XYZ file of C-alpha atoms in Angstrom:
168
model
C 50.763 -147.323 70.122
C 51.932 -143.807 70.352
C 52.982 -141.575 67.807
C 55.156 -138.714 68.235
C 56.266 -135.734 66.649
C 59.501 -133.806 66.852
C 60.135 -130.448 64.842
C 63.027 -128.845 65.158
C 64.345 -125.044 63.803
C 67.324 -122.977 64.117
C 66.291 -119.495 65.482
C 68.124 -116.601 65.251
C 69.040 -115.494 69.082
C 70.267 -117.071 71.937
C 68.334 -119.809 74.101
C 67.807 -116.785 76.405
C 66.384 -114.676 73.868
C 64.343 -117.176 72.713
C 62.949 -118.495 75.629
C 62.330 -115.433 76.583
C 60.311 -114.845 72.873
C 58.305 -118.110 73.277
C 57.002 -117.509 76.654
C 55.422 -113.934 76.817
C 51.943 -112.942 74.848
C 53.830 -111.973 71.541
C 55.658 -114.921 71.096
C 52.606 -117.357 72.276
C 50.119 -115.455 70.179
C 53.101 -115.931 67.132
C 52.810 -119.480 67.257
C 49.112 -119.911 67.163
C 48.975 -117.049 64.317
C 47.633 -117.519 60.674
C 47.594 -115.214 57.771
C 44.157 -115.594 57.393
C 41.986 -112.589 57.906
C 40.083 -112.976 60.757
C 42.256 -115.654 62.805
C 41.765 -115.354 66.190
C 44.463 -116.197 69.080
C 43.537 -115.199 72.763
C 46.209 -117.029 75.307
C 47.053 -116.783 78.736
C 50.112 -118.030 80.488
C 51.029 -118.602 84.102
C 54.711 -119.635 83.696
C 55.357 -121.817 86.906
C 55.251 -125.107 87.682
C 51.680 -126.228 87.880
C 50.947 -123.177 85.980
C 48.954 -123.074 83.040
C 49.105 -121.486 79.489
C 45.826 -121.809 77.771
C 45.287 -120.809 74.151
C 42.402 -120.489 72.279
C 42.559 -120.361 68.591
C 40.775 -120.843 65.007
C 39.252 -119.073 62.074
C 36.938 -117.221 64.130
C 35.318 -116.137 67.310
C 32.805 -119.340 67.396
C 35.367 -121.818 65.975
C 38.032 -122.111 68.103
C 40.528 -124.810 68.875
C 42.066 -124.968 72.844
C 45.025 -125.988 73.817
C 45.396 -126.335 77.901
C 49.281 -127.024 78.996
C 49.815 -127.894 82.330
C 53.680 -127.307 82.897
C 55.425 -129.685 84.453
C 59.218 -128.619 84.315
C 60.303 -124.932 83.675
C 64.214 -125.539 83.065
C 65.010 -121.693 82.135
C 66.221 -121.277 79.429
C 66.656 -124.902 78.241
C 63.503 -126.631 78.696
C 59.692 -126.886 79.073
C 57.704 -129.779 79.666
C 54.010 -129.823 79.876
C 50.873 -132.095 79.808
C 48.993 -130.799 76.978
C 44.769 -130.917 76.868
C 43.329 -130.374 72.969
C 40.026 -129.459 72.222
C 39.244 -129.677 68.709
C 36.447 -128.062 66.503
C 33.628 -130.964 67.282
C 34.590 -131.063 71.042
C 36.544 -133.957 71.559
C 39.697 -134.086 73.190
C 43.517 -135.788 73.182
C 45.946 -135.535 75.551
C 49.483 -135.439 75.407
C 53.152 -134.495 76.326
C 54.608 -131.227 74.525
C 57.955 -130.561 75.580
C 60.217 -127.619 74.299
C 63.803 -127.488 74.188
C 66.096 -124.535 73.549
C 69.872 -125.584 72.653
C 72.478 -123.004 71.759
C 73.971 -123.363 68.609
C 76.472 -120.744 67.922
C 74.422 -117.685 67.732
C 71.373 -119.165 67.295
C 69.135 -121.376 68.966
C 67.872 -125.146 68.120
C 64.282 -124.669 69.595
C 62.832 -128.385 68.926
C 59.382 -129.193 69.487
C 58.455 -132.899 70.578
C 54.638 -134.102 70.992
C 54.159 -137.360 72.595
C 51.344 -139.576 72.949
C 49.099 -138.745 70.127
C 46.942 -141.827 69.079
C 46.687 -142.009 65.785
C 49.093 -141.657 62.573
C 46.601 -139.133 61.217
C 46.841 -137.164 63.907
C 50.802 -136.870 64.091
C 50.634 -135.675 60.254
C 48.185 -133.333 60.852
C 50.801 -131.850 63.821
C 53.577 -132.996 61.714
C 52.182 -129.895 58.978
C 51.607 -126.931 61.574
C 54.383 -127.351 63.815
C 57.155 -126.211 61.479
C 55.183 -123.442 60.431
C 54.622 -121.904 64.029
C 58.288 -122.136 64.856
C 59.042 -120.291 61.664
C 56.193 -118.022 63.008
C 57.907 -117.304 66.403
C 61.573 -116.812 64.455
C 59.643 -113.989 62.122
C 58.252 -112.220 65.835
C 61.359 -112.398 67.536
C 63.557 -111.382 64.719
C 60.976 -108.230 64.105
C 60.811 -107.565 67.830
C 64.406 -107.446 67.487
C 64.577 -104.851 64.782
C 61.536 -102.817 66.716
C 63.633 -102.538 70.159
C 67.116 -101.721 68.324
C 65.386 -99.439 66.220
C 64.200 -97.371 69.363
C 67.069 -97.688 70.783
C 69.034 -95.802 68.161
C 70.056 -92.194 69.400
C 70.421 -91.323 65.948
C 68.349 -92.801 63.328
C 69.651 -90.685 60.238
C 73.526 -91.511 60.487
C 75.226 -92.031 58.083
C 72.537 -90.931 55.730
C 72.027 -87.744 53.362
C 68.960 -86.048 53.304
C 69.156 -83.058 53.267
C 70.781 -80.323 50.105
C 74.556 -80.859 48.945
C 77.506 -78.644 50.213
C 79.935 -77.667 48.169
């Protein structure tokens, strides 16, 4: 029997703009973040078909999760589909499906994450808890890379603003 896991969030910005967010090095290392001083998130991505994105990540340099995705369909900027390798903590492994879709709802996005094929109940909780925190995770990065590139952007950051002495 399999168990599955869907997650879904509204994201502010368009499927493009999202898509976009989720598969470059900011987004990917957003996703895998933690708070915790010290996490560590080194990924790679080859965004093709047959490409891989591998991600390693954990509380530290010698304890480190891996997740391998194979993709399998790269529907830009709707949908991704990969075969997804885990390697946990104590070196075993699952396999299963991840499969990202990006849906335009008004001016936002519904970016829902589905996992299928995991084995055991236990193991769809356990994906069940970190999934909606990553998406929340890549809404904070792309809303802040948002802010950084309109920010430099701006030919004149002071308008509208006093600073300097009164005229009368």
């Amino acid at each position: 029997m399999s168990h599955d896991v869907r997650v879904a969030r509204l994201i502010d910005g368009s499927p493009e703009e999202v898509f976009h967010a989720f598969t470059t090095p900011g987004g990917q290392e957003a996703l895998y973040g933690q708070q915790e001083s010290g996490w560590v998130v080194r990924s790679q991505c080859e965004l093709r078909v047959g490409g891989e994105w591998t991600v390693d990540f954990g509380p530290s340099r010698r304890e480190l999760y891996r997740h391998r995705h194979v993709f399998q369909v790269i529907d830009r900027p709707r949908r991704i589909l990969a075969s997804t390798t885990e390697t946990r903590l104590d070196g075993t492994t699952l396999r299963f499906e991840s499969e990202f879709r990006f849906e335009a709802r008004g001016k936002k996005t519904l970016m829902t994450m589905t996992q299928r094929g995991l084995l055991t109940a236990e193991l769809r909780e356990e994906h069940r808890r970190g999934v909606p925190n990553a998406l929340a995770r890549l809404d904070r990065h792309l809303r802040l890379s948002r802010s950084l590139t309109q920010a430099q952007h701006d030919p004149n950051p002071l308008s509208g603003r006093s600073w300097g002495p009164r005229r009368r």
